[in-house]
XYZ file of C-alpha atoms in Angstrom:
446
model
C -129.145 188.465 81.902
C -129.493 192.350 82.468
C -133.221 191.970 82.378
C -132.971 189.605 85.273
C -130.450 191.663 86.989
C -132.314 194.614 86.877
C -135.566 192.449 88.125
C -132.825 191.026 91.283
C -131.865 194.848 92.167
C -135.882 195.958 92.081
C -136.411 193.245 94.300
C -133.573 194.387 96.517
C -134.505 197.808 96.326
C -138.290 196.530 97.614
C -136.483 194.715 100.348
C -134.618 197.440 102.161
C -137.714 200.024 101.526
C -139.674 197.798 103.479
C -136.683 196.866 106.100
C -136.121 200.557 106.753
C -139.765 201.360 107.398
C -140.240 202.340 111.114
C -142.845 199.988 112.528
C -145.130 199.143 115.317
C -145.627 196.076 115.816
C -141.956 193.621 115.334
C -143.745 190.427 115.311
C -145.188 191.462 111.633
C -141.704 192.162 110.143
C -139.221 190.611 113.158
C -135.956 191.795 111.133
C -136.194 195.756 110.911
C -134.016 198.854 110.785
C -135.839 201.230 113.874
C -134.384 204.134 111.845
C -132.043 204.212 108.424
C -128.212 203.683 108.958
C -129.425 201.813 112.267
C -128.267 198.281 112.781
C -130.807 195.693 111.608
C -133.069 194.079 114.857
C -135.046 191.406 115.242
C -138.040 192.704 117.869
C -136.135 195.584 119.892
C -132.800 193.542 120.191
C -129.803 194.719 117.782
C -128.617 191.806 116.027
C -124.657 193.788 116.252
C -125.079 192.788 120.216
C -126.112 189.215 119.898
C -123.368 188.441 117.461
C -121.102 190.220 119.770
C -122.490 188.095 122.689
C -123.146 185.012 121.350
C -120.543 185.131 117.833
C -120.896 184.253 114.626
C -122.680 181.983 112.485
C -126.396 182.771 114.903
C -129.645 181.543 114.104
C -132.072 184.281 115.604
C -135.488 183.669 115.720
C -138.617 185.277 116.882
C -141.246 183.586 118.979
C -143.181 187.141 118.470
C -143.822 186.297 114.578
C -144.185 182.451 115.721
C -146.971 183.065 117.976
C -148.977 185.849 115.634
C -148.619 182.849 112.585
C -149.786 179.953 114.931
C -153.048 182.719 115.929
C -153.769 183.355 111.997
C -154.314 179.403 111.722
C -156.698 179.538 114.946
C -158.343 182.602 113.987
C -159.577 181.882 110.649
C -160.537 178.360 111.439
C -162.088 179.269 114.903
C -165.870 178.443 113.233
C -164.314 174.532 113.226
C -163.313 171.728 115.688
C -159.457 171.987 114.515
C -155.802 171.804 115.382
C -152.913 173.113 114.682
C -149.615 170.558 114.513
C -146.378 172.234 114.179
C -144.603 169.890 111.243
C -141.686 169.421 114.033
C -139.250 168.845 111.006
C -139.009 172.815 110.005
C -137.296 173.041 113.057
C -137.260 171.118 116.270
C -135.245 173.136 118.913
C -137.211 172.436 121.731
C -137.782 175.980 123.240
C -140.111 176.649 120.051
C -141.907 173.489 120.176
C -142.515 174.573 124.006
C -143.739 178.470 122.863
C -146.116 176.431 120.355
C -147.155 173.773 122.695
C -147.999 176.728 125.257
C -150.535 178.010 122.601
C -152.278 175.304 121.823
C -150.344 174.008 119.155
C -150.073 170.249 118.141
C -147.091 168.456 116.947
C -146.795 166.742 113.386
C -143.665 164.124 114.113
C -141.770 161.903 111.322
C -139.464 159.891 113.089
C -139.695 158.398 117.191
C -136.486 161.198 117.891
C -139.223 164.029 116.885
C -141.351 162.666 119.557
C -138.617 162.232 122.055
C -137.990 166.292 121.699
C -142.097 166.756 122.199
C -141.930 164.468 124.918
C -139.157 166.599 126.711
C -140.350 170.067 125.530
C -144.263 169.372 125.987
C -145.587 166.427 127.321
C -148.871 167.903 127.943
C -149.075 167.758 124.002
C -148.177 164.574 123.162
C -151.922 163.864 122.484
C -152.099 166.241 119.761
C -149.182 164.489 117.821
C -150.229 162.671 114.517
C -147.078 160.876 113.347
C -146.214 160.607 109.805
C -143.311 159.431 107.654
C -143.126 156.123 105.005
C -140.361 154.318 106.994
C -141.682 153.606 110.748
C -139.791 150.986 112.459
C -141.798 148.596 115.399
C -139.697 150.308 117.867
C -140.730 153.931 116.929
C -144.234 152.131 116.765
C -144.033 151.067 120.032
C -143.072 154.646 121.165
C -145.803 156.415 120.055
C -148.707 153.862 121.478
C -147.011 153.869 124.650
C -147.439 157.476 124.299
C -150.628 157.563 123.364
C -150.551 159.876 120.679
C -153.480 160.913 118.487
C -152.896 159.571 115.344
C -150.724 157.749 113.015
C -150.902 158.841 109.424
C -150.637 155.157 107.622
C -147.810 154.980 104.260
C -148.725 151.850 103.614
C -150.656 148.490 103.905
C -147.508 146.953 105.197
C -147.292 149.575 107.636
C -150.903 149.078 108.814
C -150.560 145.564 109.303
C -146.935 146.033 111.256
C -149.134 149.180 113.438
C -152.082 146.111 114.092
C -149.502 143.570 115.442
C -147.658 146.263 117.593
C -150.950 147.520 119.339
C -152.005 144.085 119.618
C -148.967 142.888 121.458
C -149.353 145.909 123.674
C -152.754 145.809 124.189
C -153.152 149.508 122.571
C -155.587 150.523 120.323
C -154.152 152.708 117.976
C -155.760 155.316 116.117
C -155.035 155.630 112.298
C -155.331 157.276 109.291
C -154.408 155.877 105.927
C -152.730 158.681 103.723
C -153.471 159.095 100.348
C -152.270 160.331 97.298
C -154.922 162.338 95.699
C -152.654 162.939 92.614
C -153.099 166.134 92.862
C -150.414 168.457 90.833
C -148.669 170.967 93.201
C -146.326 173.813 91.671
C -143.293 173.440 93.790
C -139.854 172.513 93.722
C -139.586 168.270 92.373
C -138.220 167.361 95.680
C -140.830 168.683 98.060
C -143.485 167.920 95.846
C -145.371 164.731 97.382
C -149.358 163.890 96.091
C -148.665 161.991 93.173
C -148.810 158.354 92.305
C -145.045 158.347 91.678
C -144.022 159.699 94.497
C -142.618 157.464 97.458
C -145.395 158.688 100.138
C -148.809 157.430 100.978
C -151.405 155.191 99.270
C -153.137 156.062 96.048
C -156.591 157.031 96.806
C -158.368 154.326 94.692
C -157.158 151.870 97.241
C -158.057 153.449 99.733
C -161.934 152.550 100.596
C -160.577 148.587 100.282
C -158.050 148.969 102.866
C -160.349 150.999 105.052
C -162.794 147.651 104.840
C -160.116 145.710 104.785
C -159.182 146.912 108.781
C -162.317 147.528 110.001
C -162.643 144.236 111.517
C -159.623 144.212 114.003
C -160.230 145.053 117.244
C -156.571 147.080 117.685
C -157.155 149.250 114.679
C -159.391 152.626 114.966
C -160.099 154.145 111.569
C -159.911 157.245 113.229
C -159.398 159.601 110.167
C -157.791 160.311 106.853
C -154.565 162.443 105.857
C -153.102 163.956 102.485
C -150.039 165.966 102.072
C -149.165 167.774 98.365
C -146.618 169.013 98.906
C -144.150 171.704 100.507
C -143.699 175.371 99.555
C -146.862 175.660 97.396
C -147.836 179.714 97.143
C -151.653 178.651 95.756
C -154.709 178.053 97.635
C -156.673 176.014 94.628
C -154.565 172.662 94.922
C -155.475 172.116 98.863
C -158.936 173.157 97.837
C -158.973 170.151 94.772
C -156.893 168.000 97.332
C -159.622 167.860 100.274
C -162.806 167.730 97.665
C -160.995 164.271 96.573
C -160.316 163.218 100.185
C -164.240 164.236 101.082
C -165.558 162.286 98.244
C -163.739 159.173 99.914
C -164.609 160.382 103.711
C -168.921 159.813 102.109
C -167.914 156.361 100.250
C -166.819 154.999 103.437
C -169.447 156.840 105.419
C -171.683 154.919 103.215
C -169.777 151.472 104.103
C -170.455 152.048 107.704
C -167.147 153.424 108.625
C -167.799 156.800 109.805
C -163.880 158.917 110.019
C -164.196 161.522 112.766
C -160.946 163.814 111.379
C -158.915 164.805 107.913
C -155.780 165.545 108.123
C -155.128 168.297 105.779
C -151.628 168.352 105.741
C -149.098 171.357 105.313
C -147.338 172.869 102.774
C -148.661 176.159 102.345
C -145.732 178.271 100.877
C -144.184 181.932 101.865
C -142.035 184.705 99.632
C -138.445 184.234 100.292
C -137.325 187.013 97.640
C -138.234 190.073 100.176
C -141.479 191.172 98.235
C -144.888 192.440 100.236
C -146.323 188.964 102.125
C -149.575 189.386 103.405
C -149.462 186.455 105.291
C -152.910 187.002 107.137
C -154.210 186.801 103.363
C -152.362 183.707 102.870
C -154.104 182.388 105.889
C -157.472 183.471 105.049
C -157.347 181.710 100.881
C -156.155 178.754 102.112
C -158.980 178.302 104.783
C -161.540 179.628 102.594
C -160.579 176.812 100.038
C -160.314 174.162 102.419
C -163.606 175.331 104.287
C -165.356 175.432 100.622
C -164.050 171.714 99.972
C -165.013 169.942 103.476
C -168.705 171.912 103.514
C -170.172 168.463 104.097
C -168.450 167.157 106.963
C -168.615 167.815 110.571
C -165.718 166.494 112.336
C -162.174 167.655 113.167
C -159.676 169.358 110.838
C -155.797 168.801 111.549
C -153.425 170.674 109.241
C -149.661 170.809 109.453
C -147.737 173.849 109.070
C -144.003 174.080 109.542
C -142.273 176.644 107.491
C -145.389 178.811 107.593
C -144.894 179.218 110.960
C -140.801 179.418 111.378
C -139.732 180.458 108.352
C -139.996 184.285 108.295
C -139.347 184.094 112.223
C -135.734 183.557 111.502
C -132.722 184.574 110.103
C -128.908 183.128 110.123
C -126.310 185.506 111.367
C -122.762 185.749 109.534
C -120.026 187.590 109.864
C -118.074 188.399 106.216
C -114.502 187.329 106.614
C -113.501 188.568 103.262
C -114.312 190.166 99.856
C -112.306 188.809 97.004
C -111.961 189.348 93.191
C -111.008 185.992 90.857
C -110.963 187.412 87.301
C -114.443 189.230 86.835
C -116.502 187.224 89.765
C -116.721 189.007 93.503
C -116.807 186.550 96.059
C -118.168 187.751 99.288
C -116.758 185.041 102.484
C -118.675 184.343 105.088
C -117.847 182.339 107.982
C -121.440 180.443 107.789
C -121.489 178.059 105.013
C -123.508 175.208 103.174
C -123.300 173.363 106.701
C -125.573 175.817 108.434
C -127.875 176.189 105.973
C -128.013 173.718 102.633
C -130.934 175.188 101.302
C -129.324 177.184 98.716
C -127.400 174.102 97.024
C -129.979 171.468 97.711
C -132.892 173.254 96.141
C -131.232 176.093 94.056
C -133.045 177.702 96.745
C -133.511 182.022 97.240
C -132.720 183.602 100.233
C -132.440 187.318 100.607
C -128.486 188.337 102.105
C -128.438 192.080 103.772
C -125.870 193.716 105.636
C -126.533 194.014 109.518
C -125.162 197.880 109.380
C -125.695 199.706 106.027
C -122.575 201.286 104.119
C -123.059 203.902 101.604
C -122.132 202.919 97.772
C -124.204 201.308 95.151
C -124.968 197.816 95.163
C -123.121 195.597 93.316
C -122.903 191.946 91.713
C -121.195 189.420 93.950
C -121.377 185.495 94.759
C -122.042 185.596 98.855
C -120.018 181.643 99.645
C -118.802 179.673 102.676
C -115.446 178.243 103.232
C -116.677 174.913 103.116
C -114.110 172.870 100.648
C -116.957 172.679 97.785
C -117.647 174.139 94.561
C -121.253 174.359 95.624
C -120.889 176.474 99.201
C -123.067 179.051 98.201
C -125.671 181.087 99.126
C -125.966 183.215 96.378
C -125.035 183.531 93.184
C -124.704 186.934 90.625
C -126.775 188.911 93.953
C -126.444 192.592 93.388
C -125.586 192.951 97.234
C -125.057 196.343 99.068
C -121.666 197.569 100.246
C -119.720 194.608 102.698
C -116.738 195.061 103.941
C -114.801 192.033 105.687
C -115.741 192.348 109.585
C -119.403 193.271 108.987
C -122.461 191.224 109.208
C -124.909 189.794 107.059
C -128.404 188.544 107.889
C -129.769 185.356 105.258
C -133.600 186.074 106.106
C -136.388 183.271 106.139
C -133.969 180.935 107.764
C -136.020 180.151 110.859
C -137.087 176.639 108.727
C -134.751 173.582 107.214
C -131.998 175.525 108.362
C -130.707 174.401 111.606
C -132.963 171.612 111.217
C -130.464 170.589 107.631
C -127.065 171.340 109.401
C -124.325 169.363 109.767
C -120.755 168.889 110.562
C -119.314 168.548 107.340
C -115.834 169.631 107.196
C -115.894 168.992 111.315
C -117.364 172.470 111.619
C -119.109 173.320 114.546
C -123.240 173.644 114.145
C -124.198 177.023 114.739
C -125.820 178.361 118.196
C -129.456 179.784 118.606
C -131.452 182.806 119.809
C -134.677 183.288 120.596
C -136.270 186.815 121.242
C -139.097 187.845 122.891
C -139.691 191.332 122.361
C -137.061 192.770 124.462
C -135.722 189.688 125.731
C -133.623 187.323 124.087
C -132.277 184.109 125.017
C -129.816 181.452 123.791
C -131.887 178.503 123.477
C -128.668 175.935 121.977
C -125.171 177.018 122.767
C -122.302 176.498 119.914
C -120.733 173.078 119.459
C -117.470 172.877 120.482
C -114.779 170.412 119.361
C -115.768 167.919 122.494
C -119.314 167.253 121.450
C -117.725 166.350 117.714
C -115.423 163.939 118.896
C -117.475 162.540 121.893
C -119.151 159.733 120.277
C -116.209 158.670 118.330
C -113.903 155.423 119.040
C -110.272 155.899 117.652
């Protein structure tokens, strides 16, 4: 236990080096400290004046760090007809799939709502959406060949045959892509792991070339390319690398059958460092493409790849406001007035986020669980944290919660879900005001 306390305080003690490092560009690191003892910003806006202005819990993001992530994608794969769609999942506000969609971003949708937002936010883009997800209904079907969208990443053969019928009663081709399990083994957490036979998503690979055959002879149907997805959060280049060489060994069988696929799908899942260490994300970037690069040498056509949290992740942070610091035997429990509704990360997936105060106070760190006053055991965002100096009335910023934060919330405990911010350099905006009690009840029938 000391050993892994003392590894938790290096860790913090890396953290607030690098936030109190003056920097020049904000979009690299978008939550900084200008100058020590300063109030921590996201861009050039003080996070103290958009709690003030907006209140507490905030989900700030910034479209800065957004944009230069989308560009590392584009740069390193600029020697290759490829695209870039935003896993709309990570989060869906629809000013950020706009900022995306503006630079040339497509859209990777799992359910006909997702498209509804792209639809609203984007239209231009809605032919660069590939839709996945195991559980498409014939209405969400229908949505999405009336839209025309580029691709449909196939679960199933009972999903292919319900896609066929649909585009045949609407007189829409539909362009598809069967996704396979390649089994390969992704180190991640067992709930956002997704390549392998057991898993509930796509078709094991050895099936694959017979269903490809199989629907090359209806006239609705366009084989149009083939899609694999490993997993989420994975920090290693090598299993997207072992994942496409399986999926290009399938794309020459069938080239060999006469079905020539004009795309692969690569997926996401590539993972970032949520406990505050250096990230060279440019780095990240530039292994992952090299190993997918390496692993599609032989083919020619387009490359779509998924990113979500990539992307949004590091871009945001949720804003809280400590409402007060209490002792129960030898535990310190710091209260917050965000909770396991905001963000559920924490108690889903035993997940890490790093907590620091807005404003710095002097004193040594010390060992505290940082909770929610959500009516449950497991309202938590941190457990044992050796956490600087809070006193009740200041702020705390939970970093790398720009993904599966807002886009988890709920209204358990009929609290209201959280407003957002987006800032542009100098500029920010509210881009979702705070619930109020009205939009709770609205729907409701007493």
């Amino acid at each position: 236990m000391h050993g892994g306390r003392c590894c938790r305080l290096k860790r913090a003690i890396s953290l607030w080096k690098r936030l109190l490092t003056p920097i020049s560009n904000s979009s690299c690191r978008p939550f900084y400290h200008p100058q020590p003892k300063s109030a921590l910003h996201c861009g050039k806006v003080s996070l103290e004046a958009l709690a003030k202005r907006y209140g507490t819990p905030l989900y700030v993001y910034s479209a800065d760090q957004m944009v230069e992530r989308l560009g590392l994608f584009q740069t390193a794969l600029k020697g290759r007809d490829h695209l870039v769609c935003y896993a709309v999942k990570a989060n869906s506000a629809l000013a950020i799939l706009e900022l995306l969609a503006g630079r040339g971003a497509g859209f990777d949708i799992v359910s006909g709502g997702e498209l509804e937002r792209v639809k609203v936010a984007a239209p231009e883009a809605v032919g660069r959406v590939v839709f996945s997800g195991v559980g498409k209904t014939a209405a969400e079907v229908d949505l999405a060949l009336e839209a025309d969208i580029l691709q449909f990443n196939v679960e199933s053969e009972a999903e292919l045959a319900l896609l066929a019928a649909r585009a045949a009663k609407l007189k829409r081709k539909s362009r598809f892509a069967l996704r396979v399990n390649p089994d390969v083994f992704a180190d991640t957490h067992p709930y956002i792991s997704t390549g392998l036979r057991e898993h509930k998503f796509g078709i094991d690979i050895r099936h694959a070339r017979r269903i490809y055959k199989g629907a090359a002879g209806n006239r609705w149907l366009d084989a149009y390319g083939v899609s694999v997805h490993i997993g989420s959060q994975i920090r290693s280049a090598a299993p997207f690398g072992a994942a496409m060489a399986r999926v290009c060994k399938l794309v020459e069988q069938l080239r060999g059958d006469g079905i020539v696929l004009k795309a692969i799908d690569a997926g996401g899942g590539l993972g970032i460092d949520y406990h505050g260490g250096d990230f060279d994300a440019a780095a990240k970037v530039q292994e992952y493409a090299a190993a997918i690069e390496q692993a599609l040498a032989g083919f020619d056509g387009r490359l779509l790849m998924e990113p979500g949290r990539f992307l949004v992740a590091q871009a945001g942070a949720l804003l809280a406001r400590v409402l007060q610091v209490k002792r129960n035997g030898k535990k310190t429990f710091v209260i917050t007035d965000a909770a396991m509704n905001d963000l559920i990360r924490p108690a889903l997936y035993q997940a890490h986020h790093e907590i620091v105060p807005v404003r710095p106070r002097p004193g040594r760190p010390r060992t505290v669980d940082v909770v929610g006053p959500v009516c449950e055991t497991g309202d938590f965002f941190a457990r044992d944290r050796k956490l600087a100096p809070v006193e009740p009335g200041d702020l705390v910023a939970l970093l790398d919660a720009g993904a599966y934060g807002m886009a988890q919330s709920s209204n358990y405990n009929t609290r209201m879900r959280a407003a957002e911010v987006l800032v542009e350099g100098a500029k920010a905006r509210l881009i979702r005001r705070r619930e109020t009690m009205a939009d709770l009840l609205a729907p409701e029938v007493p």
